Amino acid sequence: MEPLTEKQIRASFVNCTKGEAARMRLPLDFAELPWEDLDFLGWVDPGAPLRAHLVLPRDGSPLGISLRVPSVGRTSAVKSSLCQICLTGHASSGVTLLAAPLAGARGREGNTVGTYICADLACSLYVRGKRQPKLRAGRQEESLTLEERIARMEGNLDGFVSRVTGVAVA
Ligand SMILES: [Zn+2]
């Protein structure tokens, strides 16, 4: 993806308040991110470890989604060790269930959509083999090419983002 400025990132969020977007902390390695290897920027908030954010290019401008670790007992989802975005298998601590408030009024009423995702949100790097899971949960043989794996990841991410924004991908 094309490198983004801090201003672009803070202006991109569709499911949190302007105040929250202004207060969130950027990745600690923001100055040296490997943008060319990223299909989306995802990070755990260095100032609030129960919050994470992701920003993806969409229709020529960045779109940001704010996520949080759901409070215990609120979720009935089956625990997974597989990232639902990039399909990397991890030991259990390598995958986190994160919930995104829906954009707009439905989100302010407390409605969220959740997904299991690599705990460091570095799906782009796992797909490219630039980062390895600490403990892989059952290595799967992949017959897909890198381009196909990236396309699958982008499709999964688009599906998740569409559920948050309520707007289907054109
Ligand atoms: Zn992932």
Short mmCIF file of N, CA and C and ligand atoms in Angstrom, two decimals:
data_model
loop_
_atom_site.label_atom_id
_atom_site.label_comp_id
_atom_site.label_asym_id
_atom_site.label_seq_id
_atom_site.Cartn_x
_atom_site.Cartn_y
_atom_site.Cartn_z
N MET A 1 0.84 -1.18 0.00
CA MET A 1 0.00 0.00 0.00
C MET A 1 0.88 1.24 0.00
N GLU A 2 0.28 2.36 -0.38
CA GLU A 2 1.01 3.62 -0.37
C GLU A 2 1.19 4.09 1.06
N PRO A 3 2.37 4.64 1.40
CA PRO A 3 2.57 5.15 2.76
C PRO A 3 1.53 6.21 3.11
N LEU A 4 1.12 6.23 4.36
CA LEU A 4 0.13 7.20 4.84
C LEU A 4 0.78 8.12 5.86
N THR A 5 0.25 9.33 5.94
CA THR A 5 0.72 10.25 6.97
C THR A 5 -0.14 10.07 8.22
N GLU A 6 0.38 10.56 9.33
CA GLU A 6 -0.37 10.48 10.58
C GLU A 6 -1.74 11.17 10.42
N LYS A 7 -1.73 12.29 9.73
CA LYS A 7 -2.98 13.04 9.54
C LYS A 7 -4.01 12.22 8.77
N GLN A 8 -3.54 11.57 7.69
CA GLN A 8 -4.45 10.72 6.90
C GLN A 8 -5.02 9.60 7.75
N ILE A 9 -4.17 9.01 8.57
CA ILE A 9 -4.62 7.88 9.39
C ILE A 9 -5.68 8.35 10.39
N ARG A 10 -5.41 9.44 11.08
CA ARG A 10 -6.36 9.89 12.11
C ARG A 10 -7.70 10.32 11.50
N ALA A 11 -7.64 10.79 10.25
CA ALA A 11 -8.87 11.25 9.59
C ALA A 11 -9.66 10.10 8.97
N SER A 12 -9.09 8.88 8.99
CA SER A 12 -9.68 7.79 8.20
C SER A 12 -10.72 6.97 8.97
N PHE A 13 -10.82 7.14 10.28
CA PHE A 13 -11.63 6.21 11.07
C PHE A 13 -13.12 6.47 10.93
N VAL A 14 -13.85 5.38 10.71
CA VAL A 14 -15.29 5.48 10.45
C VAL A 14 -16.13 4.99 11.63
N ASN A 15 -15.49 4.39 12.64
CA ASN A 15 -16.30 3.81 13.71
C ASN A 15 -15.82 4.19 15.10
N CYS A 16 -15.22 5.37 15.21
CA CYS A 16 -14.91 5.90 16.55
C CYS A 16 -15.06 7.41 16.48
N THR A 17 -15.04 8.05 17.65
CA THR A 17 -15.22 9.50 17.67
C THR A 17 -13.94 10.19 17.20
N LYS A 18 -14.09 11.45 16.83
CA LYS A 18 -12.90 12.23 16.44
C LYS A 18 -11.91 12.31 17.59
N GLY A 19 -12.44 12.39 18.80
CA GLY A 19 -11.58 12.45 19.98
C GLY A 19 -10.77 11.17 20.14
N GLU A 20 -11.45 10.05 19.95
CA GLU A 20 -10.73 8.77 20.05
C GLU A 20 -9.66 8.67 18.96
N ALA A 21 -10.01 9.12 17.77
CA ALA A 21 -9.04 9.06 16.67
C ALA A 21 -7.85 9.97 16.94
N ALA A 22 -8.10 11.07 17.63
CA ALA A 22 -7.01 12.00 17.94
C ALA A 22 -6.12 11.46 19.06
N ARG A 23 -6.73 10.68 19.96
CA ARG A 23 -5.96 10.19 21.12
C ARG A 23 -5.21 8.88 20.85
N MET A 24 -5.64 8.13 19.85
CA MET A 24 -5.01 6.82 19.65
C MET A 24 -3.52 7.00 19.35
N ARG A 25 -2.76 5.97 19.74
CA ARG A 25 -1.32 6.03 19.51
C ARG A 25 -0.99 5.25 18.24
N LEU A 26 -0.08 5.83 17.47
CA LEU A 26 0.34 5.17 16.23
C LEU A 26 1.34 4.05 16.56
N PRO A 27 1.61 3.17 15.59
CA PRO A 27 2.60 2.10 15.86
C PRO A 27 3.94 2.70 16.27
N LEU A 28 4.62 2.02 17.17
CA LEU A 28 5.89 2.54 17.66
C LEU A 28 6.92 2.62 16.53
N ASP A 29 6.78 1.73 15.54
CA ASP A 29 7.74 1.73 14.43
C ASP A 29 7.18 2.46 13.21
N PHE A 30 6.32 3.45 13.47
CA PHE A 30 5.62 4.13 12.37
C PHE A 30 6.59 4.68 11.32
N ALA A 31 7.76 5.18 11.78
CA ALA A 31 8.71 5.82 10.85
C ALA A 31 9.38 4.80 9.93
N GLU A 32 9.34 3.53 10.29
CA GLU A 32 10.04 2.54 9.47
C GLU A 32 9.14 1.36 9.09
N LEU A 33 7.89 1.63 8.85
CA LEU A 33 6.98 0.56 8.45
C LEU A 33 7.32 0.07 7.04
N PRO A 34 7.21 -1.23 6.80
CA PRO A 34 7.50 -1.77 5.46
C PRO A 34 6.27 -1.65 4.56
N TRP A 35 5.91 -0.42 4.21
CA TRP A 35 4.65 -0.17 3.49
C TRP A 35 4.49 -1.04 2.26
N GLU A 36 5.64 -1.29 1.55
CA GLU A 36 5.53 -2.06 0.30
C GLU A 36 5.07 -3.50 0.54
N ASP A 37 5.23 -3.97 1.77
CA ASP A 37 4.79 -5.34 2.08
C ASP A 37 3.43 -5.36 2.78
N LEU A 38 2.80 -4.23 2.92
CA LEU A 38 1.53 -4.17 3.66
C LEU A 38 0.36 -3.99 2.70
N ASP A 39 -0.68 -4.80 2.92
CA ASP A 39 -1.94 -4.59 2.20
C ASP A 39 -2.87 -3.75 3.04
N PHE A 40 -2.64 -3.78 4.35
CA PHE A 40 -3.33 -2.86 5.26
C PHE A 40 -2.41 -2.64 6.45
N LEU A 41 -2.62 -1.53 7.11
CA LEU A 41 -1.83 -1.23 8.31
C LEU A 41 -2.67 -1.63 9.52
N GLY A 42 -2.12 -2.52 10.33
CA GLY A 42 -2.84 -2.94 11.54
C GLY A 42 -1.89 -2.91 12.72
N TRP A 43 -2.37 -2.43 13.86
CA TRP A 43 -1.48 -2.39 15.02
C TRP A 43 -2.30 -2.37 16.31
N VAL A 44 -1.65 -2.86 17.37
CA VAL A 44 -2.23 -2.76 18.70
C VAL A 44 -1.84 -1.39 19.24
N ASP A 45 -2.78 -0.69 19.84
CA ASP A 45 -2.51 0.66 20.33
C ASP A 45 -1.47 0.59 21.45
N PRO A 46 -0.29 1.23 21.26
CA PRO A 46 0.76 1.13 22.28
C PRO A 46 0.32 1.73 23.63
N GLY A 47 -0.67 2.62 23.61
CA GLY A 47 -1.11 3.23 24.85
C GLY A 47 -2.32 2.54 25.46
N ALA A 48 -2.89 1.58 24.76
CA ALA A 48 -4.11 0.91 25.23
C ALA A 48 -4.14 -0.49 24.65
N PRO A 49 -3.53 -1.45 25.33
CA PRO A 49 -3.34 -2.78 24.73
C PRO A 49 -4.62 -3.55 24.44
N LEU A 50 -5.76 -3.09 24.93
CA LEU A 50 -7.01 -3.76 24.59
C LEU A 50 -7.65 -3.14 23.35
N ARG A 51 -6.94 -2.22 22.73
CA ARG A 51 -7.45 -1.61 21.51
C ARG A 51 -6.49 -1.86 20.36
N ALA A 52 -7.05 -2.00 19.19
CA ALA A 52 -6.23 -2.16 17.99
C ALA A 52 -6.91 -1.41 16.86
N HIS A 53 -6.15 -1.13 15.84
CA HIS A 53 -6.68 -0.33 14.74
C HIS A 53 -6.18 -0.91 13.42
N LEU A 54 -6.99 -0.76 12.41
CA LEU A 54 -6.48 -1.11 11.09
C LEU A 54 -6.96 -0.08 10.08
N VAL A 55 -6.07 0.18 9.12
CA VAL A 55 -6.35 1.16 8.07
C VAL A 55 -6.03 0.50 6.74
N LEU A 56 -7.00 0.53 5.83
CA LEU A 56 -6.76 -0.09 4.54
C LEU A 56 -7.09 0.90 3.44
N PRO A 57 -6.41 0.74 2.30
CA PRO A 57 -6.75 1.61 1.17
C PRO A 57 -8.09 1.18 0.60
N ARG A 58 -8.95 2.13 0.37
CA ARG A 58 -10.23 1.78 -0.25
C ARG A 58 -10.71 2.95 -1.11
N ASP A 59 -11.00 2.66 -2.36
CA ASP A 59 -11.47 3.68 -3.30
C ASP A 59 -10.54 4.89 -3.31
N GLY A 60 -9.25 4.63 -3.22
CA GLY A 60 -8.28 5.71 -3.34
C GLY A 60 -8.03 6.50 -2.08
N SER A 61 -8.74 6.21 -1.00
CA SER A 61 -8.44 6.92 0.24
C SER A 61 -8.49 5.93 1.39
N PRO A 62 -7.74 6.21 2.46
CA PRO A 62 -7.68 5.24 3.56
C PRO A 62 -8.97 5.15 4.35
N LEU A 63 -9.25 3.94 4.82
CA LEU A 63 -10.44 3.71 5.64
C LEU A 63 -9.96 3.02 6.91
N GLY A 64 -10.27 3.63 8.05
CA GLY A 64 -9.78 3.11 9.32
C GLY A 64 -10.90 2.49 10.15
N ILE A 65 -10.57 1.38 10.78
CA ILE A 65 -11.50 0.67 11.65
C ILE A 65 -10.83 0.52 13.02
N SER A 66 -11.53 0.93 14.05
CA SER A 66 -11.02 0.78 15.40
C SER A 66 -11.63 -0.49 16.02
N LEU A 67 -10.79 -1.27 16.71
CA LEU A 67 -11.22 -2.55 17.27
C LEU A 67 -10.85 -2.60 18.75
N ARG A 68 -11.54 -3.47 19.46
CA ARG A 68 -11.16 -3.67 20.86
C ARG A 68 -11.36 -5.13 21.24
N VAL A 69 -10.63 -5.52 22.27
CA VAL A 69 -10.83 -6.85 22.82
C VAL A 69 -12.18 -6.85 23.52
N PRO A 70 -13.09 -7.75 23.13
CA PRO A 70 -14.43 -7.73 23.75
C PRO A 70 -14.35 -8.11 25.22
N SER A 71 -15.23 -7.52 26.02
CA SER A 71 -15.22 -7.86 27.44
C SER A 71 -15.62 -9.32 27.61
N VAL A 72 -15.04 -9.95 28.60
CA VAL A 72 -15.24 -11.38 28.81
C VAL A 72 -16.71 -11.68 29.04
N GLY A 73 -17.18 -12.76 28.45
CA GLY A 73 -18.56 -13.17 28.68
C GLY A 73 -19.53 -12.61 27.67
N ARG A 74 -19.06 -11.65 26.86
CA ARG A 74 -19.96 -11.06 25.90
C ARG A 74 -20.00 -11.85 24.61
N THR A 75 -19.03 -12.72 24.43
CA THR A 75 -18.94 -13.38 23.13
C THR A 75 -19.28 -14.86 23.24
N SER A 76 -19.95 -15.35 22.26
CA SER A 76 -20.28 -16.76 22.22
C SER A 76 -19.54 -17.46 21.09
N ALA A 77 -18.62 -16.73 20.47
CA ALA A 77 -17.93 -17.30 19.32
C ALA A 77 -17.05 -18.47 19.74
N VAL A 78 -16.92 -19.42 18.87
CA VAL A 78 -16.04 -20.56 19.12
C VAL A 78 -14.59 -20.07 19.04
N LYS A 79 -13.80 -20.47 20.00
CA LYS A 79 -12.41 -20.01 19.99
C LYS A 79 -11.66 -20.62 18.82
N SER A 80 -10.89 -19.78 18.18
CA SER A 80 -10.18 -20.22 16.98
C SER A 80 -8.70 -19.92 17.12
N SER A 81 -7.88 -20.73 16.49
CA SER A 81 -6.45 -20.42 16.43
C SER A 81 -6.06 -20.03 15.01
N LEU A 82 -7.08 -19.80 14.21
CA LEU A 82 -6.86 -19.45 12.81
C LEU A 82 -7.29 -18.01 12.59
N CYS A 83 -6.39 -17.22 12.02
CA CYS A 83 -6.77 -15.84 11.68
C CYS A 83 -7.82 -15.89 10.58
N GLN A 84 -8.93 -15.21 10.78
CA GLN A 84 -10.00 -15.24 9.78
C GLN A 84 -9.74 -14.29 8.62
N ILE A 85 -8.69 -13.49 8.73
CA ILE A 85 -8.36 -12.58 7.63
C ILE A 85 -7.34 -13.23 6.70
N CYS A 86 -6.21 -13.69 7.26
CA CYS A 86 -5.16 -14.23 6.39
C CYS A 86 -5.05 -15.75 6.47
N LEU A 87 -5.83 -16.39 7.37
CA LEU A 87 -5.87 -17.84 7.52
C LEU A 87 -4.55 -18.44 8.00
N THR A 88 -3.72 -17.63 8.66
CA THR A 88 -2.53 -18.17 9.30
C THR A 88 -2.95 -18.87 10.59
N GLY A 89 -2.41 -20.07 10.80
CA GLY A 89 -2.68 -20.80 12.04
C GLY A 89 -1.64 -20.46 13.08
N HIS A 90 -2.08 -20.19 14.30
CA HIS A 90 -1.17 -19.82 15.39
C HIS A 90 -1.43 -20.72 16.58
N ALA A 91 -0.48 -20.73 17.52
CA ALA A 91 -0.83 -21.18 18.86
C ALA A 91 -1.85 -20.17 19.40
N SER A 92 -2.61 -20.57 20.42
CA SER A 92 -3.79 -19.78 20.78
C SER A 92 -3.47 -18.31 21.06
N SER A 93 -2.32 -18.01 21.67
CA SER A 93 -2.04 -16.61 22.01
C SER A 93 -1.71 -15.77 20.79
N GLY A 94 -1.50 -16.40 19.66
CA GLY A 94 -1.14 -15.64 18.47
C GLY A 94 -2.32 -15.09 17.71
N VAL A 95 -3.52 -15.49 18.13
CA VAL A 95 -4.73 -15.01 17.49
C VAL A 95 -5.62 -14.38 18.55
N THR A 96 -6.20 -13.23 18.23
CA THR A 96 -7.05 -12.53 19.18
C THR A 96 -8.43 -12.31 18.58
N LEU A 97 -9.44 -12.43 19.42
CA LEU A 97 -10.78 -12.02 18.98
C LEU A 97 -10.90 -10.52 19.22
N LEU A 98 -11.16 -9.79 18.15
CA LEU A 98 -11.34 -8.34 18.26
C LEU A 98 -12.72 -7.98 17.73
N ALA A 99 -13.32 -6.99 18.35
CA ALA A 99 -14.65 -6.55 17.93
C ALA A 99 -14.58 -5.09 17.50
N ALA A 100 -15.23 -4.80 16.41
CA ALA A 100 -15.29 -3.44 15.90
C ALA A 100 -16.70 -2.91 16.09
N PRO A 101 -16.85 -1.73 16.73
CA PRO A 101 -18.18 -1.11 16.75
C PRO A 101 -18.63 -0.85 15.31
N LEU A 102 -19.91 -1.05 15.05
CA LEU A 102 -20.41 -0.73 13.72
C LEU A 102 -20.32 0.78 13.50
N ALA A 103 -20.13 1.16 12.25
CA ALA A 103 -20.09 2.59 11.94
C ALA A 103 -21.48 3.20 12.18
N GLY A 104 -21.50 4.44 12.65
CA GLY A 104 -22.76 5.15 12.77
C GLY A 104 -23.54 4.82 14.03
N ALA A 105 -24.85 5.09 13.96
CA ALA A 105 -25.70 5.00 15.15
C ALA A 105 -25.73 3.60 15.74
N ARG A 106 -25.70 2.57 14.88
CA ARG A 106 -25.77 1.21 15.41
C ARG A 106 -24.57 0.90 16.29
N GLY A 107 -23.42 1.46 15.95
CA GLY A 107 -22.23 1.27 16.77
C GLY A 107 -22.33 2.01 18.10
N ARG A 108 -22.90 3.22 18.05
CA ARG A 108 -23.05 4.00 19.29
C ARG A 108 -24.02 3.31 20.23
N GLU A 109 -24.90 2.47 19.70
CA GLU A 109 -25.81 1.69 20.54
C GLU A 109 -25.16 0.42 21.06
N GLY A 110 -23.90 0.22 20.71
CA GLY A 110 -23.16 -0.91 21.27
C GLY A 110 -23.06 -2.12 20.38
N ASN A 111 -23.51 -2.03 19.15
CA ASN A 111 -23.42 -3.17 18.24
C ASN A 111 -22.02 -3.29 17.65
N THR A 112 -21.51 -4.50 17.66
CA THR A 112 -20.17 -4.73 17.15
C THR A 112 -20.16 -5.93 16.22
N VAL A 113 -19.08 -6.05 15.49
CA VAL A 113 -18.84 -7.26 14.70
C VAL A 113 -17.43 -7.71 15.03
N GLY A 114 -17.29 -9.02 15.24
CA GLY A 114 -15.99 -9.53 15.70
C GLY A 114 -15.31 -10.40 14.67
N THR A 115 -14.00 -10.53 14.82
CA THR A 115 -13.25 -11.46 13.98
C THR A 115 -12.03 -11.93 14.75
N TYR A 116 -11.62 -13.15 14.47
CA TYR A 116 -10.32 -13.60 14.95
C TYR A 116 -9.28 -13.12 13.96
N ILE A 117 -8.20 -12.55 14.53
CA ILE A 117 -7.17 -11.97 13.66
C ILE A 117 -5.82 -12.16 14.33
N CYS A 118 -4.77 -12.24 13.53
CA CYS A 118 -3.41 -12.32 14.08
C CYS A 118 -3.26 -11.25 15.16
N ALA A 119 -2.75 -11.65 16.33
CA ALA A 119 -2.75 -10.74 17.48
C ALA A 119 -1.95 -9.48 17.23
N ASP A 120 -0.96 -9.55 16.34
CA ASP A 120 -0.19 -8.35 16.01
C ASP A 120 -0.70 -7.65 14.75
N LEU A 121 -1.78 -8.15 14.20
CA LEU A 121 -2.42 -7.60 13.00
C LEU A 121 -1.45 -7.48 11.82
N ALA A 122 -0.46 -8.36 11.80
CA ALA A 122 0.56 -8.30 10.74
C ALA A 122 0.27 -9.33 9.65
N CYS A 123 -1.02 -9.53 9.33
CA CYS A 123 -1.41 -10.54 8.34
C CYS A 123 -0.60 -10.43 7.05
N SER A 124 -0.38 -9.20 6.59
CA SER A 124 0.34 -9.00 5.33
C SER A 124 1.71 -9.65 5.37
N LEU A 125 2.37 -9.59 6.54
CA LEU A 125 3.72 -10.14 6.67
C LEU A 125 3.69 -11.65 6.77
N TYR A 126 2.68 -12.20 7.44
CA TYR A 126 2.56 -13.66 7.52
C TYR A 126 2.30 -14.24 6.14
N VAL A 127 1.42 -13.61 5.40
CA VAL A 127 1.08 -14.12 4.07
C VAL A 127 2.33 -14.16 3.19
N ARG A 128 3.19 -13.15 3.35
CA ARG A 128 4.41 -13.09 2.52
C ARG A 128 5.55 -13.90 3.10
N GLY A 129 5.34 -14.55 4.24
CA GLY A 129 6.43 -15.31 4.86
C GLY A 129 7.50 -14.43 5.48
N LYS A 130 7.19 -13.12 5.68
CA LYS A 130 8.18 -12.20 6.26
C LYS A 130 8.13 -12.24 7.78
N ARG A 131 7.09 -12.82 8.31
CA ARG A 131 7.00 -13.04 9.75
C ARG A 131 6.41 -14.43 9.94
N GLN A 132 6.92 -15.14 10.94
CA GLN A 132 6.45 -16.50 11.19
C GLN A 132 5.70 -16.55 12.52
N PRO A 133 4.64 -17.35 12.58
CA PRO A 133 3.97 -17.54 13.88
C PRO A 133 4.97 -18.13 14.87
N LYS A 134 4.87 -17.70 16.13
CA LYS A 134 5.78 -18.22 17.16
C LYS A 134 5.62 -19.72 17.27
N LEU A 135 4.40 -20.16 17.38
CA LEU A 135 4.11 -21.59 17.42
C LEU A 135 2.96 -21.82 16.45
N ARG A 136 3.27 -22.54 15.44
CA ARG A 136 2.26 -22.75 14.41
C ARG A 136 1.34 -23.89 14.83
N ALA A 137 0.08 -23.68 14.71
CA ALA A 137 -0.89 -24.72 15.05
C ALA A 137 -1.15 -25.55 13.81
N GLY A 138 -0.45 -26.63 13.67
CA GLY A 138 -0.70 -27.52 12.54
C GLY A 138 -0.44 -26.87 11.21
N ARG A 139 0.72 -27.04 10.68
CA ARG A 139 1.05 -26.37 9.43
C ARG A 139 0.16 -26.88 8.30
N GLN A 140 -0.45 -25.96 7.59
CA GLN A 140 -1.26 -26.37 6.44
C GLN A 140 -0.43 -26.16 5.19
N GLU A 141 -0.52 -27.09 4.32
CA GLU A 141 0.15 -26.91 3.03
C GLU A 141 -0.76 -26.06 2.16
N GLU A 142 -0.18 -25.05 1.60
CA GLU A 142 -0.93 -24.13 0.76
C GLU A 142 -0.54 -24.36 -0.69
N SER A 143 -1.53 -24.57 -1.53
CA SER A 143 -1.22 -24.73 -2.94
C SER A 143 -1.41 -23.43 -3.70
N LEU A 144 -1.83 -22.39 -2.98
CA LEU A 144 -2.08 -21.11 -3.65
C LEU A 144 -0.78 -20.34 -3.86
N THR A 145 -0.73 -19.53 -4.88
CA THR A 145 0.41 -18.65 -5.07
C THR A 145 0.29 -17.48 -4.09
N LEU A 146 1.39 -16.72 -3.98
CA LEU A 146 1.37 -15.56 -3.09
C LEU A 146 0.27 -14.59 -3.51
N GLU A 147 0.15 -14.36 -4.80
CA GLU A 147 -0.88 -13.42 -5.27
C GLU A 147 -2.27 -13.91 -4.88
N GLU A 148 -2.47 -15.22 -4.98
CA GLU A 148 -3.78 -15.76 -4.63
C GLU A 148 -4.04 -15.64 -3.13
N ARG A 149 -2.98 -15.85 -2.34
CA ARG A 149 -3.16 -15.72 -0.88
C ARG A 149 -3.46 -14.27 -0.50
N ILE A 150 -2.77 -13.35 -1.17
CA ILE A 150 -3.02 -11.92 -0.89
C ILE A 150 -4.45 -11.56 -1.29
N ALA A 151 -4.88 -12.05 -2.46
CA ALA A 151 -6.24 -11.75 -2.92
C ALA A 151 -7.27 -12.32 -1.94
N ARG A 152 -7.01 -13.53 -1.42
CA ARG A 152 -7.94 -14.14 -0.47
C ARG A 152 -7.99 -13.31 0.82
N MET A 153 -6.82 -12.85 1.28
CA MET A 153 -6.78 -12.03 2.49
C MET A 153 -7.55 -10.73 2.28
N GLU A 154 -7.33 -10.10 1.13
CA GLU A 154 -8.03 -8.84 0.86
C GLU A 154 -9.54 -9.05 0.79
N GLY A 155 -9.93 -10.20 0.23
CA GLY A 155 -11.36 -10.50 0.17
C GLY A 155 -11.94 -10.68 1.57
N ASN A 156 -11.23 -11.40 2.43
CA ASN A 156 -11.70 -11.58 3.80
C ASN A 156 -11.78 -10.25 4.54
N LEU A 157 -10.77 -9.41 4.33
CA LEU A 157 -10.75 -8.11 5.01
C LEU A 157 -11.89 -7.23 4.49
N ASP A 158 -12.09 -7.25 3.18
CA ASP A 158 -13.20 -6.47 2.61
C ASP A 158 -14.53 -6.92 3.20
N GLY A 159 -14.69 -8.25 3.34
CA GLY A 159 -15.93 -8.76 3.91
C GLY A 159 -16.15 -8.26 5.33
N PHE A 160 -15.09 -8.27 6.12
CA PHE A 160 -15.18 -7.80 7.51
C PHE A 160 -15.49 -6.30 7.54
N VAL A 161 -14.75 -5.54 6.74
CA VAL A 161 -14.94 -4.09 6.74
C VAL A 161 -16.34 -3.74 6.27
N SER A 162 -16.85 -4.48 5.32
CA SER A 162 -18.21 -4.20 4.82
C SER A 162 -19.25 -4.44 5.91
N ARG A 163 -19.00 -5.44 6.77
CA ARG A 163 -19.93 -5.67 7.86
C ARG A 163 -19.88 -4.53 8.86
N VAL A 164 -18.70 -3.92 9.04
CA VAL A 164 -18.57 -2.79 9.97
C VAL A 164 -19.23 -1.54 9.41
N THR A 165 -18.95 -1.26 8.12
CA THR A 165 -19.44 0.00 7.54
C THR A 165 -20.87 -0.13 7.04
N GLY A 166 -21.32 -1.38 6.80
CA GLY A 166 -22.65 -1.56 6.22
C GLY A 166 -22.70 -1.23 4.75
N VAL A 167 -21.51 -1.05 4.14
CA VAL A 167 -21.45 -0.73 2.72
C VAL A 167 -20.71 -1.86 2.03
N ALA A 168 -21.35 -2.51 1.08
CA ALA A 168 -20.71 -3.61 0.37
C ALA A 168 -19.65 -3.07 -0.57
N VAL A 169 -18.65 -3.90 -0.81
CA VAL A 169 -17.59 -3.50 -1.75
C VAL A 169 -18.16 -3.49 -3.16
N ALA A 170 -17.85 -2.42 -3.89
CA ALA A 170 -18.35 -2.33 -5.27
C ALA A 170 -17.67 -3.38 -6.12
ZN ZN B 1 -3.86 -12.76 10.03
#
